[in-house]
PDB file of C-alpha atoms in Angstrom:
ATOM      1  CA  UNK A   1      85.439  66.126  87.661  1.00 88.00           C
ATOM      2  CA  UNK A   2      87.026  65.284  84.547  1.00 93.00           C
ATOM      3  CA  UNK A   3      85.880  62.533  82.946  1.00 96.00           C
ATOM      4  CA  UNK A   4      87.395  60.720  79.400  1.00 97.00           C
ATOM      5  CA  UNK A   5      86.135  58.353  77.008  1.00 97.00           C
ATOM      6  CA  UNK A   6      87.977  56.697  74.274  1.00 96.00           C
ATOM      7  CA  UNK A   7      86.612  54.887  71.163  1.00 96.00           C
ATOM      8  CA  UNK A   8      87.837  53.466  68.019  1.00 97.00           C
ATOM      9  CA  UNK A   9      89.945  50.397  69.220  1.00 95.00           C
ATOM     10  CA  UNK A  10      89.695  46.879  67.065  1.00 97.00           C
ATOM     11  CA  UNK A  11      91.896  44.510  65.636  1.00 98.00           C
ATOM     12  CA  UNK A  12      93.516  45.037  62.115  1.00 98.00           C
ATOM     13  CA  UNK A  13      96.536  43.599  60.177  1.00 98.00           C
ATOM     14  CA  UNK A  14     100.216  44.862  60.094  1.00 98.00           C
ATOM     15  CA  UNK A  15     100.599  47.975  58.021  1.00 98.00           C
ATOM     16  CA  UNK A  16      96.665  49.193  58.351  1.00 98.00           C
ATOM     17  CA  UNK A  17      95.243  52.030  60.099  1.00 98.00           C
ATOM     18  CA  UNK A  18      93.030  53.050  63.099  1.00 98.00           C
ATOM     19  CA  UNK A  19      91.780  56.546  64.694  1.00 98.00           C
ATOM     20  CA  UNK A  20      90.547  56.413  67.786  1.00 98.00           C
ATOM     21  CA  UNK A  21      88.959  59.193  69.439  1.00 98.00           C
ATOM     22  CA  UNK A  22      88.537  60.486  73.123  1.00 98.00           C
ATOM     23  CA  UNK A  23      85.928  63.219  74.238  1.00 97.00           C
ATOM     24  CA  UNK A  24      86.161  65.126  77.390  1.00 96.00           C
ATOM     25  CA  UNK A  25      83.815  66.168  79.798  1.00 93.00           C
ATOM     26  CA  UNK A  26      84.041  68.576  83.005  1.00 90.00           C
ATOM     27  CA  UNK A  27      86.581  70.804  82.081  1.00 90.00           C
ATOM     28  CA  UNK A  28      86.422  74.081  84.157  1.00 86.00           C
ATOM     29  CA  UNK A  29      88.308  76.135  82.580  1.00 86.00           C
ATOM     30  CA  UNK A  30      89.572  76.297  78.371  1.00 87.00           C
ATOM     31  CA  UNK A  31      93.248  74.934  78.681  1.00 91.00           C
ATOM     32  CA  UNK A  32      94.343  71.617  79.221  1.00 94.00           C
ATOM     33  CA  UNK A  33      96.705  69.285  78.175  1.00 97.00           C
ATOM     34  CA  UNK A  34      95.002  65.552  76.682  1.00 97.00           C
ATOM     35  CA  UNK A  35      97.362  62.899  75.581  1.00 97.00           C
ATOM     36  CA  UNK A  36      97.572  59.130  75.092  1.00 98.00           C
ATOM     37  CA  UNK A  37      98.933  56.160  76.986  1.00 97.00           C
ATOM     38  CA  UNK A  38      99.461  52.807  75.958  1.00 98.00           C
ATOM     39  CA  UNK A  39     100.002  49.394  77.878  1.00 97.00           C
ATOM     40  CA  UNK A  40     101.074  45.847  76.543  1.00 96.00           C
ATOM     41  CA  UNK A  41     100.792  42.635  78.663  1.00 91.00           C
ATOM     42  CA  UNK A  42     103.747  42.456  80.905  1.00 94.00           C
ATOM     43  CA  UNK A  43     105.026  45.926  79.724  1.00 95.00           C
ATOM     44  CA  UNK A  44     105.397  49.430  81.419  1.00 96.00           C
ATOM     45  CA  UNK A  45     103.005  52.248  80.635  1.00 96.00           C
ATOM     46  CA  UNK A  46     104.133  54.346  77.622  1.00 95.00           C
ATOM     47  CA  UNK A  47     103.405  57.474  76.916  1.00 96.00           C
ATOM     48  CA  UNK A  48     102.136  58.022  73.537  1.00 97.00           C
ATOM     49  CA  UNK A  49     102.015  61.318  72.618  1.00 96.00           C
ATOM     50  CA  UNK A  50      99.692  64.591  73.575  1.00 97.00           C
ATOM     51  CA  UNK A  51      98.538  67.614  72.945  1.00 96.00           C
ATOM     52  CA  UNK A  52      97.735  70.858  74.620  1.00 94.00           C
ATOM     53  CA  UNK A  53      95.642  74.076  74.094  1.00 94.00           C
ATOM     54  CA  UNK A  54      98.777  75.944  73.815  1.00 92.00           C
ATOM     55  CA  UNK A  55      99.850  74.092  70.742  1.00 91.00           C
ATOM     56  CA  UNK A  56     102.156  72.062  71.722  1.00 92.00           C
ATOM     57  CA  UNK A  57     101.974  68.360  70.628  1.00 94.00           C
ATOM     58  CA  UNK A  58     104.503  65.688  71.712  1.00 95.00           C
ATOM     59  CA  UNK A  59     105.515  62.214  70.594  1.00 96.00           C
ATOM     60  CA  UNK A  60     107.126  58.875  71.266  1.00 96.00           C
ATOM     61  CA  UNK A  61     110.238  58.395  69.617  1.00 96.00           C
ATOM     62  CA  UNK A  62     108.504  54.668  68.672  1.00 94.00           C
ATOM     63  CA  UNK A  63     105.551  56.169  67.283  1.00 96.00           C
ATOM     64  CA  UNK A  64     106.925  59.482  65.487  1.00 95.00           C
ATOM     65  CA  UNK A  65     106.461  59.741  61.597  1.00 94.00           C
ATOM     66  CA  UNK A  66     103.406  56.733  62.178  1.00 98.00           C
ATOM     67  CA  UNK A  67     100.891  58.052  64.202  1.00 98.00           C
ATOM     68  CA  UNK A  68      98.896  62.030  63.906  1.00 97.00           C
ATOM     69  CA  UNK A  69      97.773  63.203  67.319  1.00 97.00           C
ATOM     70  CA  UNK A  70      94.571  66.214  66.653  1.00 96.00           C
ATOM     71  CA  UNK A  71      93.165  68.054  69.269  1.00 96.00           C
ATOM     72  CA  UNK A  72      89.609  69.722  68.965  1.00 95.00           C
ATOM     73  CA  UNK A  73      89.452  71.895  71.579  1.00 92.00           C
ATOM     74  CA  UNK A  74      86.191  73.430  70.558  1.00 93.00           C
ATOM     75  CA  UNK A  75      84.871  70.097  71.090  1.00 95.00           C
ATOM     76  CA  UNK A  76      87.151  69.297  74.127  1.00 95.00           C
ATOM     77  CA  UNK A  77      87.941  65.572  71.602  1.00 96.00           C
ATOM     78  CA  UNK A  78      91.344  64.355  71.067  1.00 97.00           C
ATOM     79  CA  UNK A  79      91.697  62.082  68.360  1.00 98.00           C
ATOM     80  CA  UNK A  80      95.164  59.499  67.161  1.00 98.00           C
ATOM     81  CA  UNK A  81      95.267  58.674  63.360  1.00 98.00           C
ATOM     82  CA  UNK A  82      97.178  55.724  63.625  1.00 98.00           C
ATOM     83  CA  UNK A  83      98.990  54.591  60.321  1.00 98.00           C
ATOM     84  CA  UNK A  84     101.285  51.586  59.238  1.00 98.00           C
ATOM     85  CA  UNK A  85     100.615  49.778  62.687  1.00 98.00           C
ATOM     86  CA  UNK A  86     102.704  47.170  63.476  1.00 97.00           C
ATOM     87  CA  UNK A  87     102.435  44.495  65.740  1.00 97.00           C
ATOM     88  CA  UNK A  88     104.524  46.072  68.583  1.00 96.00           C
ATOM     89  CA  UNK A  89     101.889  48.604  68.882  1.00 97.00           C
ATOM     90  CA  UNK A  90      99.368  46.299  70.286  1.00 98.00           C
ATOM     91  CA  UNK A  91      98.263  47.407  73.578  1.00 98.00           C
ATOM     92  CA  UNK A  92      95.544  49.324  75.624  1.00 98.00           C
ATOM     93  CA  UNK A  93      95.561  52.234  74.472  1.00 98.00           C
ATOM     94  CA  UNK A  94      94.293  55.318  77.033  1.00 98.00           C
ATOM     95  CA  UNK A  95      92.905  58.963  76.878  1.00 98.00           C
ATOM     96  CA  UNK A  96      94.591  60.873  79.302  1.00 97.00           C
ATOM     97  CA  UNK A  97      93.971  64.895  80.307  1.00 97.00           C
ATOM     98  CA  UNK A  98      95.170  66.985  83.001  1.00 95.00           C
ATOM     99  CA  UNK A  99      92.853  70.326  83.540  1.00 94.00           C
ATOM    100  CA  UNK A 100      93.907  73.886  83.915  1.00 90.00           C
ATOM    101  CA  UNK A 101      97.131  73.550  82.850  1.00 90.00           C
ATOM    102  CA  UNK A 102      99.092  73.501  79.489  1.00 91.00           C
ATOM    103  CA  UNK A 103     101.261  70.540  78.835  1.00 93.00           C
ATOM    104  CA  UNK A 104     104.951  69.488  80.673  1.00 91.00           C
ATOM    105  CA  UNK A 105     106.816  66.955  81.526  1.00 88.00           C
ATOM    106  CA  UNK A 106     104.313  66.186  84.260  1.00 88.00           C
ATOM    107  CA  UNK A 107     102.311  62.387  83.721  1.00 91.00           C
ATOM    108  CA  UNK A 108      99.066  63.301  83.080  1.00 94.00           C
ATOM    109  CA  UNK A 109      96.937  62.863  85.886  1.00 94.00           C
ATOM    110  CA  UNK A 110      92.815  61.660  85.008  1.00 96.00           C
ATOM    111  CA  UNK A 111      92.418  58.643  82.625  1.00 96.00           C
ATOM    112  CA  UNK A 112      89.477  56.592  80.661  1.00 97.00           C
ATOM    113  CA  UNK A 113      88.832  53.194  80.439  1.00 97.00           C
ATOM    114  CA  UNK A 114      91.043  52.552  77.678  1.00 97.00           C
ATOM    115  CA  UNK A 115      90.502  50.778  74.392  1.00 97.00           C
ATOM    116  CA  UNK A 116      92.021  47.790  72.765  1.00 98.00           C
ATOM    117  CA  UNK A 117      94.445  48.054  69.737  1.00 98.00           C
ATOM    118  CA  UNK A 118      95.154  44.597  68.238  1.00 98.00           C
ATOM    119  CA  UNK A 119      97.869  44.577  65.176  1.00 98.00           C
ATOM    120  CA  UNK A 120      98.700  41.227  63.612  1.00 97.00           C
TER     121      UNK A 120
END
C-alpha cells in the first residue's frame, strides 16, 4: 500500500518562495509516476504538475516558468520549488503517486493528506 506524505506548507507574502516535499512509502516495484494536486476553497482540483521515473515531468500552464517539480527516485521523494507565488496559488496543495506505471494522462490514483500553501 502506497502511502504519501507531504511537508513544507506555510504562509508567505506575494512574490516569495516555498518547497515542499513528499516521501513515498510501499512502492513494489522502481517506476512510478508522483505528481502534485492543488485545491482552493470553492474551486476544482488542479493538477499541478508531476513527474515520473521515465523522465517525463509535466506542468500547469498556470504554474509553468514559476514552479520546479524534482523527483528523487533513489529516495522515492518528490519535491516542488515554488517561486514568485502569488496569491492565486493559495490552496491545499497534495502529493499524489500512482505505482507500477510511468506517467499519462491518467489522474493519479493514491494521495496524502495535503499541506497548506497560504500567499498574501
Amino acid at each position: 500500500h502506497v502511502q504519501l506524505v507531504e511537508s513544507g506548507g506555510g504562509s508567505v507574502q506575494a512574490g516569495e518562495s516555498l518547497r515542499l516535499s513528499c516521501i513515498a512509502s510501499g512502492y513494489k516495484y522502481r517506476h512510478y509516476c508522483m505528481g502534485w494536486y492543488r485545491q482552493a476553497p470553492g474551486k476544482a482540483r488542479e493538477m499541478v504538475g508531476q513527474s515520473g521515473t521515465e523522465g517525463s515531468t509535466y506542468y500547469a500552464d498556470s504554474v509553468r516558468d514559476r514552479f520546479t517539480i524534482s523527483l528523487d527516485s533513489a529516495n522515492d521523494t518528490l519535491y516542488l520549488q515554488m517561486d514568485s507565488l502569488k496569491p492565486e496559488d493559495t490552496a491545499m496543495y497534495y502529493c499524489a503517486a500512482n505505482p507500477n506505471t510511468y506517467c499519462s494522462i491518467a489522474p493519479l490514483q493514491y494521495r496524502g493528506q495535503g499541506t497548506q500553501v497560504t500567499v498574501s
